[in-house]
Tab-separated table of C-alpha atoms in Angstrom:
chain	number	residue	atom	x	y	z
K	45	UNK	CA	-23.987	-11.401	-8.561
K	46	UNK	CA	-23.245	-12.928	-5.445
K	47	UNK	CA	-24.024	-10.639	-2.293
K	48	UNK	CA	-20.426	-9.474	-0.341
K	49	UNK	CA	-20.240	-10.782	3.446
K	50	UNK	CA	-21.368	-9.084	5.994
K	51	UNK	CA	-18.336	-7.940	7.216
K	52	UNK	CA	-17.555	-6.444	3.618
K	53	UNK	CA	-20.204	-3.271	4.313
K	54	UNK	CA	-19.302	-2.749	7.730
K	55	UNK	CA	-17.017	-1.356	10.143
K	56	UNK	CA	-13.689	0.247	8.347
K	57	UNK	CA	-15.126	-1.244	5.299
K	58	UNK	CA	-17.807	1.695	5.408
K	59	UNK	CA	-16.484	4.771	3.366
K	60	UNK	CA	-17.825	6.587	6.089
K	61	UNK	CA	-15.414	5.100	8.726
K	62	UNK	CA	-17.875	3.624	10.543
K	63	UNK	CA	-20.256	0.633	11.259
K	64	UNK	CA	-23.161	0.745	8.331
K	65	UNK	CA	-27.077	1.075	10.057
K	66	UNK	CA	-28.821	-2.330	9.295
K	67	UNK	CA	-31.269	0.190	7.549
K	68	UNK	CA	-28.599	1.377	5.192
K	69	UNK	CA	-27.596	-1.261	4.005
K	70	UNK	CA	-30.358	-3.361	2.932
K	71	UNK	CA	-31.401	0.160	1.456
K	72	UNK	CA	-27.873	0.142	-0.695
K	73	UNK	CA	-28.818	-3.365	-1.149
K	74	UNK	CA	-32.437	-2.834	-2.828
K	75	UNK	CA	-31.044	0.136	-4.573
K	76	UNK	CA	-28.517	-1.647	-6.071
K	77	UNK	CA	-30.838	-4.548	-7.344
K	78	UNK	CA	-33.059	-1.811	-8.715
K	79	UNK	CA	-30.958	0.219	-10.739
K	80	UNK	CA	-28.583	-2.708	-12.674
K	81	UNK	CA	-30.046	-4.721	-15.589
K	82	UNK	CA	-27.706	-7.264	-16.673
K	83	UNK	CA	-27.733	-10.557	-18.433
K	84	UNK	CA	-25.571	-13.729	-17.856
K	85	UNK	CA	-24.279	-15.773	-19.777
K	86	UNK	CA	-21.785	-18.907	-18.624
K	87	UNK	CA	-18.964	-19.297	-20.345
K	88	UNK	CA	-15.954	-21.714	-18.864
K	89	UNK	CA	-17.360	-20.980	-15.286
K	90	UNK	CA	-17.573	-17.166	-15.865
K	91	UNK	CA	-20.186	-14.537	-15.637
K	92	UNK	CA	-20.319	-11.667	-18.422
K	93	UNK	CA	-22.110	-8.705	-17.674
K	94	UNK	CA	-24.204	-6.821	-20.741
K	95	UNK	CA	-25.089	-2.785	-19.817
K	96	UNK	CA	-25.135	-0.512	-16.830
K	97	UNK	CA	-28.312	1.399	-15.753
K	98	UNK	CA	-27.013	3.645	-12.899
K	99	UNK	CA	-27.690	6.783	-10.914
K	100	UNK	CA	-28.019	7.648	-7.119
K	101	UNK	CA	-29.177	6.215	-4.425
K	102	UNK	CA	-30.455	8.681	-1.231
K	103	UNK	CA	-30.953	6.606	1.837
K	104	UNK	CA	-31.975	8.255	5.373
K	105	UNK	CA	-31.790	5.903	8.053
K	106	UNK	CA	-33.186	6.915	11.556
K	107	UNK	CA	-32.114	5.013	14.976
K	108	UNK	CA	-30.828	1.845	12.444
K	109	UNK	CA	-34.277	1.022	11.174
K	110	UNK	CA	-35.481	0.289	7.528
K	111	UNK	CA	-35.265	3.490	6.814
K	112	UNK	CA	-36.414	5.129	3.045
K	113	UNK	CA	-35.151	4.199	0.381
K	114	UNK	CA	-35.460	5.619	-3.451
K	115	UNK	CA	-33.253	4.754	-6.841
K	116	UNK	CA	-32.965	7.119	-9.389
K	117	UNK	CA	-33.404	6.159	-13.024
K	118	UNK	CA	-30.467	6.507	-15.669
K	119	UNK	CA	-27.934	9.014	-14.118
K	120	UNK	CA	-28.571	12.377	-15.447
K	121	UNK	CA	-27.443	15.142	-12.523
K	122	UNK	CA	-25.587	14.422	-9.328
K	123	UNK	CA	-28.464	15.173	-6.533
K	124	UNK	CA	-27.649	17.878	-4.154
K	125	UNK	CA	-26.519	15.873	-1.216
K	126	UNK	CA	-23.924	13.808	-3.210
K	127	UNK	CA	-21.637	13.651	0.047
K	128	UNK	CA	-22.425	11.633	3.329
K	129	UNK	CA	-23.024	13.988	6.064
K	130	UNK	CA	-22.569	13.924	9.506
K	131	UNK	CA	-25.095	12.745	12.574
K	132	UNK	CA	-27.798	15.762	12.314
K	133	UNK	CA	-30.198	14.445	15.386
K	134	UNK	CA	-32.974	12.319	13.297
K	135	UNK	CA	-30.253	9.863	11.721
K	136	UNK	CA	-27.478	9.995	8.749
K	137	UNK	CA	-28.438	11.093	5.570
K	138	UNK	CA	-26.317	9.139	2.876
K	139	UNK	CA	-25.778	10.150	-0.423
K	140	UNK	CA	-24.301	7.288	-2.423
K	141	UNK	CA	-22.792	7.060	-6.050
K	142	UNK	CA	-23.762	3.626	-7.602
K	143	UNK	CA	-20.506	2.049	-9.248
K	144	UNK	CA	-20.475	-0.176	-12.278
K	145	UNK	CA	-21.154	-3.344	-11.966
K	146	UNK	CA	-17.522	-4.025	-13.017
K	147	UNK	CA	-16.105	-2.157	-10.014
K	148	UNK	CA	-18.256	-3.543	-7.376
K	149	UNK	CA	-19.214	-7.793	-8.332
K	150	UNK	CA	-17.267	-9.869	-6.184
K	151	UNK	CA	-17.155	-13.227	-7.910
K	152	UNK	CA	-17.461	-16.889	-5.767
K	153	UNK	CA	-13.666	-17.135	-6.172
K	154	UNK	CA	-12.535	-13.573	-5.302
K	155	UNK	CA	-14.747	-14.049	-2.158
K	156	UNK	CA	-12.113	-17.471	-1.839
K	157	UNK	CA	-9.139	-15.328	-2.199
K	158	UNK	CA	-10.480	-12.643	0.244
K	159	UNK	CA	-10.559	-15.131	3.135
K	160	UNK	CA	-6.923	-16.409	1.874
K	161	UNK	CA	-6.026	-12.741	2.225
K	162	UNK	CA	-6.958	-12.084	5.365
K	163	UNK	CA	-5.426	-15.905	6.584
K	164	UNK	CA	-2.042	-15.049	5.004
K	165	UNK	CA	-1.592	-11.468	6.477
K	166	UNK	CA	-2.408	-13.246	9.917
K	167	UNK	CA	-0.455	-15.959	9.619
K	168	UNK	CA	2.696	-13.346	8.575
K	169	UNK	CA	2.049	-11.636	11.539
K	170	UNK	CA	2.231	-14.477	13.650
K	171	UNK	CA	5.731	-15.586	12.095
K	172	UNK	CA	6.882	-11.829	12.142
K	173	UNK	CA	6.400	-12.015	16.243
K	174	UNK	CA	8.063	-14.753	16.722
K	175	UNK	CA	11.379	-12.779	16.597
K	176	UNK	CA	9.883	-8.905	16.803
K	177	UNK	CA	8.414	-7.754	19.499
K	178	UNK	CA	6.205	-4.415	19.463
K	179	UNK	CA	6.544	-1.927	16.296
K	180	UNK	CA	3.206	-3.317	14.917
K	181	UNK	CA	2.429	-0.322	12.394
K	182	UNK	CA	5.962	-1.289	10.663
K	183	UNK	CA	4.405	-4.897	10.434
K	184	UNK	CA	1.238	-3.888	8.847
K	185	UNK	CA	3.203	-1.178	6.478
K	186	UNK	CA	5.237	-4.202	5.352
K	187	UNK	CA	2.062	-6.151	4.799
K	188	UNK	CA	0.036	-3.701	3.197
K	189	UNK	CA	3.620	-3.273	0.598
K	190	UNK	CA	3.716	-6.801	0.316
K	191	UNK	CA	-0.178	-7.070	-0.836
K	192	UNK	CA	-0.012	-4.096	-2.638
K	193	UNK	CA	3.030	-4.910	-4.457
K	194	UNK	CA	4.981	-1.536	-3.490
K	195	UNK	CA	8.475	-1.084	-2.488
K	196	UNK	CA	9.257	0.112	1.318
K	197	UNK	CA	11.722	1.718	3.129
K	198	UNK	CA	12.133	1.289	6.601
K	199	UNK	CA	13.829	4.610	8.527
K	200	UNK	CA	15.507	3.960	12.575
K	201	UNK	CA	18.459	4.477	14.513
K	202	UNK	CA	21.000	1.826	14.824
K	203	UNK	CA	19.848	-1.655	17.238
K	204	UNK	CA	15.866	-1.487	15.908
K	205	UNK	CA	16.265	-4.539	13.889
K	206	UNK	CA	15.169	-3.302	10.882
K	207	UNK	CA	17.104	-5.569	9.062
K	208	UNK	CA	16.098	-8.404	11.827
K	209	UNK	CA	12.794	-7.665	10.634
K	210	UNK	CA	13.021	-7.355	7.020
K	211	UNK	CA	15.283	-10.935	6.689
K	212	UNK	CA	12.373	-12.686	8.578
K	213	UNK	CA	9.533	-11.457	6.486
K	214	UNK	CA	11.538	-12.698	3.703
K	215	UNK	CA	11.543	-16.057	5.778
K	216	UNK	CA	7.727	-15.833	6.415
K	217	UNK	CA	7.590	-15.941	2.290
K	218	UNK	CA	8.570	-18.737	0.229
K	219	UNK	CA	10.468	-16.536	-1.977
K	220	UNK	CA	14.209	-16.062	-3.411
K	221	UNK	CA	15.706	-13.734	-1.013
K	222	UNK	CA	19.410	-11.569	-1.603
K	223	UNK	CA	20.969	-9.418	1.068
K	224	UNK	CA	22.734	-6.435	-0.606
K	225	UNK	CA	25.082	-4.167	1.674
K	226	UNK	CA	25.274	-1.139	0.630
K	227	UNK	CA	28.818	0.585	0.882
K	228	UNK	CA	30.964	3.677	-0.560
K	229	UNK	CA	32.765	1.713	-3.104
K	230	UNK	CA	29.360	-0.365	-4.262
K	231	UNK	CA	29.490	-0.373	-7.987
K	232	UNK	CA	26.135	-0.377	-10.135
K	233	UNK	CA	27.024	-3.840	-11.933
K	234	UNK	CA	27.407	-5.173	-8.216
K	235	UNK	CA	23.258	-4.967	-8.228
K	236	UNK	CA	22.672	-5.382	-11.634
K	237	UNK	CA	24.773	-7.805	-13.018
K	238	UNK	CA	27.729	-7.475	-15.286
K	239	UNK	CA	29.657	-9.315	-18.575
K	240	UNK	CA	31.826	-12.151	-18.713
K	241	UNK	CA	33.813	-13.205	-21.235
K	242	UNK	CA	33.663	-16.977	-21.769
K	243	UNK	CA	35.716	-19.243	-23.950
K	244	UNK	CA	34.254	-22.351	-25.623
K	245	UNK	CA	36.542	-25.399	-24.949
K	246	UNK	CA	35.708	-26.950	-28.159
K	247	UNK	CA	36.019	-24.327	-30.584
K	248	UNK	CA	38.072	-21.864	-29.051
K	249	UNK	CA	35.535	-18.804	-29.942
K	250	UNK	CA	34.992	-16.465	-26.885
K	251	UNK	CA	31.688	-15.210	-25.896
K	252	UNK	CA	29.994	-12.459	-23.786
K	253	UNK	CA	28.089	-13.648	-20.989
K	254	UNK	CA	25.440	-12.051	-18.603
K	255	UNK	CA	26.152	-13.015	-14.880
K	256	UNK	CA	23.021	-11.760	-13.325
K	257	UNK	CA	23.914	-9.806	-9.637
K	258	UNK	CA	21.719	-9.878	-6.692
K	259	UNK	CA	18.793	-7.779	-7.600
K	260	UNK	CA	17.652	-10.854	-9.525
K	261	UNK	CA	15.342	-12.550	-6.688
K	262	UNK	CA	12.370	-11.319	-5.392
K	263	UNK	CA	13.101	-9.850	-2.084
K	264	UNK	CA	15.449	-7.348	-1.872
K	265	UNK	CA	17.226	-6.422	1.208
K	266	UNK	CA	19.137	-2.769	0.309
K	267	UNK	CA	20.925	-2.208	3.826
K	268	UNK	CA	21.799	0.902	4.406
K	269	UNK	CA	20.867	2.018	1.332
K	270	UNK	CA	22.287	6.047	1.808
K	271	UNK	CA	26.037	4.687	2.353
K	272	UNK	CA	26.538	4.185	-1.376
K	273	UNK	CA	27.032	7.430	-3.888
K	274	UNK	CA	23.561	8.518	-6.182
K	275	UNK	CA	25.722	6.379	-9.218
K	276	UNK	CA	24.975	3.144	-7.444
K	277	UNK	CA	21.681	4.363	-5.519
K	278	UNK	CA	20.319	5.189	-9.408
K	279	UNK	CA	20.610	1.256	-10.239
K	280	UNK	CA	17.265	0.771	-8.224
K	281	UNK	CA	15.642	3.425	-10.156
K	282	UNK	CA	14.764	1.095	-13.455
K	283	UNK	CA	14.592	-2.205	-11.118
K	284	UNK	CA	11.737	-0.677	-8.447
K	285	UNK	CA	9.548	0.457	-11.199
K	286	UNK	CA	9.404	-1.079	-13.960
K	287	UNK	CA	10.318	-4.760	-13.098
K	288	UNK	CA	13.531	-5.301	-15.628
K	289	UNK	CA	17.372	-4.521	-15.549
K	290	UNK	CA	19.115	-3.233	-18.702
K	291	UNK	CA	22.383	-3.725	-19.322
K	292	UNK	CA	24.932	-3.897	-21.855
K	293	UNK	CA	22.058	-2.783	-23.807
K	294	UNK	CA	20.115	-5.583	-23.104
K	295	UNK	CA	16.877	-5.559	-20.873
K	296	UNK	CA	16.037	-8.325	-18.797
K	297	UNK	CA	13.024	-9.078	-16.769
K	298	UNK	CA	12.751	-9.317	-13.171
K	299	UNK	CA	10.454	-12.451	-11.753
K	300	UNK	CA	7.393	-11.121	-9.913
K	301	UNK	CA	6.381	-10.796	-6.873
K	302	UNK	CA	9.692	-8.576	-6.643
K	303	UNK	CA	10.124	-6.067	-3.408
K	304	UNK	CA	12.822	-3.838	-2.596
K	305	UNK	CA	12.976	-3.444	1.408
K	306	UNK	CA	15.632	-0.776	1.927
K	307	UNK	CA	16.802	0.466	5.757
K	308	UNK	CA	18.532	3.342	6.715
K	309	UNK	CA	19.997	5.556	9.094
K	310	UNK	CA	18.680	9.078	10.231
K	311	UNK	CA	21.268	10.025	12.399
K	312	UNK	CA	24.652	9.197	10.881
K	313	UNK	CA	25.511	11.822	8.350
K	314	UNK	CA	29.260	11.080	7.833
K	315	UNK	CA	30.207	8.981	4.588
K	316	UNK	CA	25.937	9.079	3.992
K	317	UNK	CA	24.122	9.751	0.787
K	318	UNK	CA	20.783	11.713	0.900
K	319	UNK	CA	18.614	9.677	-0.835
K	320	UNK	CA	17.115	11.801	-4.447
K	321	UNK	CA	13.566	12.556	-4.625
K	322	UNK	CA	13.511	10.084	-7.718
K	323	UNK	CA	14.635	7.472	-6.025
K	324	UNK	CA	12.755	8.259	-2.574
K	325	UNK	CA	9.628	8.285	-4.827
K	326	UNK	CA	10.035	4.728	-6.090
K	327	UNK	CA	9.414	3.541	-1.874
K	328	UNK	CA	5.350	3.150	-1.450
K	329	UNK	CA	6.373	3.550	2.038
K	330	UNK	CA	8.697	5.282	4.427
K	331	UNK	CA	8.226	3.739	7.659
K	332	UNK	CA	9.539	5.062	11.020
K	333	UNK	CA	10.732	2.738	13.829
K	334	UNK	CA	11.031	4.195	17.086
K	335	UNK	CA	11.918	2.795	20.482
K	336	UNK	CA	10.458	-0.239	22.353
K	337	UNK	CA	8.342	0.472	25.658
K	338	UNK	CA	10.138	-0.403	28.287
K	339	UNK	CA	7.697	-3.937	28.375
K	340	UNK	CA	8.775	-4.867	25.135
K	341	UNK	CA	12.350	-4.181	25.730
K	342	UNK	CA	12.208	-6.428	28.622
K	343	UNK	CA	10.329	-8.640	26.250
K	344	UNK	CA	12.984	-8.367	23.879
K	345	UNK	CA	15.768	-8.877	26.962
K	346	UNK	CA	14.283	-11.952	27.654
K	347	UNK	CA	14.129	-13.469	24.033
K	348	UNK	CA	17.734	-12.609	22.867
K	349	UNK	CA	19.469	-13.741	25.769
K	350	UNK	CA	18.215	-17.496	25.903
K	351	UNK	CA	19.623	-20.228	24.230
K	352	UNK	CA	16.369	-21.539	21.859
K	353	UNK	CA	15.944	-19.293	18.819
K	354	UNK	CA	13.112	-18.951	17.236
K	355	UNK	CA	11.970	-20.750	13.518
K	356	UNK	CA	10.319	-18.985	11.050
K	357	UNK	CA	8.167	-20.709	8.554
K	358	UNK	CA	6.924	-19.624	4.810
K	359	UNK	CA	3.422	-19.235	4.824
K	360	UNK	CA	2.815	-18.133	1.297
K	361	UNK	CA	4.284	-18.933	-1.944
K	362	UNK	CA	5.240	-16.593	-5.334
K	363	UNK	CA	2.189	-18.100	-7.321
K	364	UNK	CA	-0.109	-17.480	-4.551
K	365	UNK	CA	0.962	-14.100	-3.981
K	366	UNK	CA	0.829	-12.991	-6.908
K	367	UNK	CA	-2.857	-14.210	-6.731
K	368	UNK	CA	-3.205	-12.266	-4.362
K	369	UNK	CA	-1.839	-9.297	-5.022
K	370	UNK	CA	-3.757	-9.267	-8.027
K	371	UNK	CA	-7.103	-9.950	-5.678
K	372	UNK	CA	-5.997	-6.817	-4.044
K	373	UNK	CA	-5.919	-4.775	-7.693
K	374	UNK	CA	-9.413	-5.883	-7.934
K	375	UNK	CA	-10.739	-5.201	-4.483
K	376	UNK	CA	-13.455	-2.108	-5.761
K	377	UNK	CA	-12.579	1.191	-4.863
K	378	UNK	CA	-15.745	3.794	-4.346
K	379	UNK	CA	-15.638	6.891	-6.262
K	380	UNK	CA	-15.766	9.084	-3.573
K	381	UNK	CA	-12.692	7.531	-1.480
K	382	UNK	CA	-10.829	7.887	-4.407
K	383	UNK	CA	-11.573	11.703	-4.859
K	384	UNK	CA	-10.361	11.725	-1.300
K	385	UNK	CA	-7.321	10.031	-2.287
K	386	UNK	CA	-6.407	12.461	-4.499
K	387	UNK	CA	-7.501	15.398	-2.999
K	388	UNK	CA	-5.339	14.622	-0.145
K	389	UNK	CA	-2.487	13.967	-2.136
K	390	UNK	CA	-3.375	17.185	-4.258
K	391	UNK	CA	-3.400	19.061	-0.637
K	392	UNK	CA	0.601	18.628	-0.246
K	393	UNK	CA	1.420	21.068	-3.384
K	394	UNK	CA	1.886	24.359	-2.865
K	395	UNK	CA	1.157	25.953	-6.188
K	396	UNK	CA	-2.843	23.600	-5.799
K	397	UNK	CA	-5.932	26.184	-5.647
K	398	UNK	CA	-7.263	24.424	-3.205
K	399	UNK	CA	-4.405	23.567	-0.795
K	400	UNK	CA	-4.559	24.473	3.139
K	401	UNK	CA	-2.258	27.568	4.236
K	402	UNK	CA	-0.316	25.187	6.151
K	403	UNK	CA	0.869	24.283	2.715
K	404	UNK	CA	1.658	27.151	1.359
K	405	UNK	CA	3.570	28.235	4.231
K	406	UNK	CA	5.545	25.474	5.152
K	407	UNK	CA	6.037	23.165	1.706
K	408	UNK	CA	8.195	23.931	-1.251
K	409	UNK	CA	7.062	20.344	-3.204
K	410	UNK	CA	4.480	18.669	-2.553
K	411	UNK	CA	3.727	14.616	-3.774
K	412	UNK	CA	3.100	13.882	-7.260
K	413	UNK	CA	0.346	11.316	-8.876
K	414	UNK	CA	2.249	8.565	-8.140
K	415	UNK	CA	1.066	9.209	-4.075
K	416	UNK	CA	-2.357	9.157	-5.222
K	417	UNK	CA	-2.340	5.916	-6.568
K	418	UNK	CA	-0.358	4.493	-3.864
K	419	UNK	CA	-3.238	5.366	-0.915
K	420	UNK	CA	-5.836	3.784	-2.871
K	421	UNK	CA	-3.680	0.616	-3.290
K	422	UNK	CA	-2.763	1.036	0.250
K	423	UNK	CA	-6.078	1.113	1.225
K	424	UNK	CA	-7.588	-1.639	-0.789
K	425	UNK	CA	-4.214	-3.643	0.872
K	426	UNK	CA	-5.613	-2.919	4.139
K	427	UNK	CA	-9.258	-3.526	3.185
K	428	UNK	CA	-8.255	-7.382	2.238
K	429	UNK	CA	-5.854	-7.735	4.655
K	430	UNK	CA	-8.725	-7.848	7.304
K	431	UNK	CA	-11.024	-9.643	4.482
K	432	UNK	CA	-13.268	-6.554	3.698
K	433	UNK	CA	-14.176	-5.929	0.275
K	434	UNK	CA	-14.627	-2.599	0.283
K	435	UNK	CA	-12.054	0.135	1.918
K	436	UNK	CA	-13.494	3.034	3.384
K	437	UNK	CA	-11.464	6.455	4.493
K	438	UNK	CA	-10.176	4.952	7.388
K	439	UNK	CA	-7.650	2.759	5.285
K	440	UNK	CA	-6.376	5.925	3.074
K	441	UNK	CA	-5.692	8.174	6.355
K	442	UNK	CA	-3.931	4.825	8.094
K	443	UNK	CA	-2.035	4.790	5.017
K	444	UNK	CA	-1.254	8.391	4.508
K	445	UNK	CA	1.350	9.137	6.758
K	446	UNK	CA	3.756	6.433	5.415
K	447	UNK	CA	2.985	7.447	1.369
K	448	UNK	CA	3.022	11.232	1.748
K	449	UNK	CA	5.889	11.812	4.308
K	450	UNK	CA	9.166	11.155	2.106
K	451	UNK	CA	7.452	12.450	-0.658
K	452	UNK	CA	6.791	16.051	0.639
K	453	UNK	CA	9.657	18.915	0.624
K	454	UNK	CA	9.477	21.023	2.983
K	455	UNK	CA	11.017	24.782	2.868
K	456	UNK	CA	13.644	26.908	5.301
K	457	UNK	CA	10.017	28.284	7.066
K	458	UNK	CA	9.715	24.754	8.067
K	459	UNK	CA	12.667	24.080	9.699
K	460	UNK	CA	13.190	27.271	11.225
K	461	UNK	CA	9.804	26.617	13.193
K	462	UNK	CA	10.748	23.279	13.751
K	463	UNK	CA	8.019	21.225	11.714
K	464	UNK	CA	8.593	17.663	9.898
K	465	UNK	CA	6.893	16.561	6.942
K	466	UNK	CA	5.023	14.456	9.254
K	467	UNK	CA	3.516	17.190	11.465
K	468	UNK	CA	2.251	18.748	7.871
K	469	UNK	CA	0.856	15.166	6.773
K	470	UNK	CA	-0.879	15.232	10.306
K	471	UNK	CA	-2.142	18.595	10.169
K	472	UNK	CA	-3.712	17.837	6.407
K	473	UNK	CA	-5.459	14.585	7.941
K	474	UNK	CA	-7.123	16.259	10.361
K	475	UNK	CA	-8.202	18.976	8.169
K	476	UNK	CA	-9.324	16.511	5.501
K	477	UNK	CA	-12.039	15.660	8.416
K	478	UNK	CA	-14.169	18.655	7.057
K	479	UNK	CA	-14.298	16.853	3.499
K	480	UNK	CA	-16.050	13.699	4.143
């Protein structure tokens, strides 16, 4: 097994959130060698793995140095200190979980990939600025979507260019792109598609033909997505998650990568649509645009009203991203983020054992499974986006706010003491600080 990068077990990459002691890791390291038997055997360039022996690892490191070190044989009980701790004085006392082999190797080409990750998300943020100036957590929301092949939504007042920026991330990709605008009298076959009927010149014998509508590329641009009725609104529904359009009782399958990037308006309630939990569940992400500083509106001042605009070149193709995003899938995910994961999603629901009072008080429905799943694919988005291997709890609570948000329903309590589903998603995160 090749050994990860430096940069893969430290900084953000640390479930711990923070830079790994030197001590640590060659601790993790030794461990790690210690407690895996496995066998190779080449076939066609690839490396098969035989059996696990596993266990625990305890590592106390003191001022960064060597430290102690000690592997456990087969895995019988989880030791006592299972959960890293904080700073006590002396050093940080680690407790560490050793993975399977399966969900830690990083092959020679994955480490490839992993630098073409972290080129590509750079080189669409360079593209992205050349026309959008500030709002750099909607950029990397976007991103981390795009990697983790999720479906966004992008929530601002009129004049953010939301749909500014969502057209020129579709120009940073190499990738079919359809603008859909989304009105009261929008039918469903306007997305989907409808039948023709089609006479042969020859024979005279007419036939039914498909005529495929917009959602058949693989960017979507839904603009203003809550000014059509829930009829038209529920022809995403099949389309965002499982990748194929039925109709006329036929199913047909979408060509990956395939995004839906929907905008909307918060303030405008006249001849709006609320958007249904169902379909509001579908989005990975809600993301919130606010206002420019008043330097980048003077940036933005300054761009518009010149006469040279600015070109916008693909960086990435559909093959390759879809390489990608499958690198991303891949990217190992610790144990013990992932029972944060949850447990953070499991904190929004009201009727959990273990959820926080601000919960109960405030929250009527909280986010299902599918949240759970989406912060550790957030994360692991994240992770390769800066060309880590490993995510750490940093990446899930960057994440958090954007997955959780739209999918949490708050009650009358809430609003009457003026509180948004992101002040509860805040309050959780900083509560979840007792857990690691």
């Amino acid at each position: 097994m090749r050994k990860l990068p430096a940069r893969a077990s430290t900084g953000a990459g640390h479930p711990g959130g923070g830079a790994v002691p030197a001590g640590l890791l060659a601790c993790l390291r030794e461990a790690a060698r210690a407690t895996w038997a496995t066998s190779r055997q080449e076939r066609g360039g690839g490396l098969r793995t035989s059996r696990r022996v596993g266990g625990y690892v305890r590592c106390r490191v003191a001022g960064g140095g060597a430290g102690r070190r000690r592997a456990a044989g087969p895995r019988t009980t989880r030791p006592p200190a299972g959960r890293p701790r904080r700073p006590d004085g002396a050093g940080i006392t680690h407790g560490v979980k050793l993975a399977t082999r399966e969900e830690t190797a990083v092959g020679d080409r994955d480490l490839v990939l992993l630098e073409r990750v972290a080129t590509v998300a750079a080189a669409l943020r360079s593209e992205v600025e050349k026309r959008i100036v500030g709002q750099h957590h909607v950029v990397e929301g976007l991103l981390t979507a795009l990697l983790a092949n999720g479906h966004a939504l992008l929530v601002g007042v009129p004049g953010l260019a939301k749909t500014l920026l969502i057209s020129t991330v579709a120009d940073a990709l190499d990738l079919d792109f359809s603008r859909i605008q989304f009105t009261p009298d929008l039918m469903p076959t306007d997305i989907t598609g409808t039948e023709v009927i089609e006479e042969d010149r020859t024979t005279g014998h007419r036939v039914f033909r498909f005529v495929r509508g917009p959602i058949f590329a693989n960017v979507i641009l839904a603009d203003e997505i809550n000014r059509t009725p829930p009829k038209t609104q529920a022809a995403l529904l099949q389309a965002m998650q499982e990748r194929a359009v039925t109709a006329a009782g036929d199913t047909y399958a979408l060509d990956p990568p395939f995004f839906v990037l929907a905008t909307q308006n918060p303030i405008e309630q006249e001849g709006t649509y609320p958007l249904p939990e169902a379909q509001l569940d579908r989005f990975m992400m809600e993301l919130q645009i606010g206002y420019p500083t008043r330097d980048e509106e003077e940036e933005i001042a300054m761009r518009t009203t010149g006469e040279e605009a600015a070109n916008v070149h693909p960086v990435v193709a559909a093959a390759e991203l879809i390489e990608l995003q499958q690198l991303v899938r891949r990217v190992p995910a610790p144990p013990s983020l992932v029972a944060f994961a949850v447990r953070l999603a499991r904190a929004t629901r009201p009727d959990d054992r273990e959820s926080p009072s601000v919960t109960r008080e405030y929250v009527s429905w909280g986010a299902g499974p599918r949240a759970s799943q989406f912060l550790v694919l957030g994360a692991k988005a994240r992770a390769a986006a800066r060309g880590d291997a490993i995510p750490g709890y940093a990446d899930v609570k960057a994440v958090a706010p954007a997955v959780l948000a739209h999918r949490v329903v708050l009650g009358f309590e809430a609003e009457a003491d003026g509180r948004s589903t992101r002040d509860i998603v805040a309050e959780l995160l900083q509560e979840s600080e007792g857990w690691i």
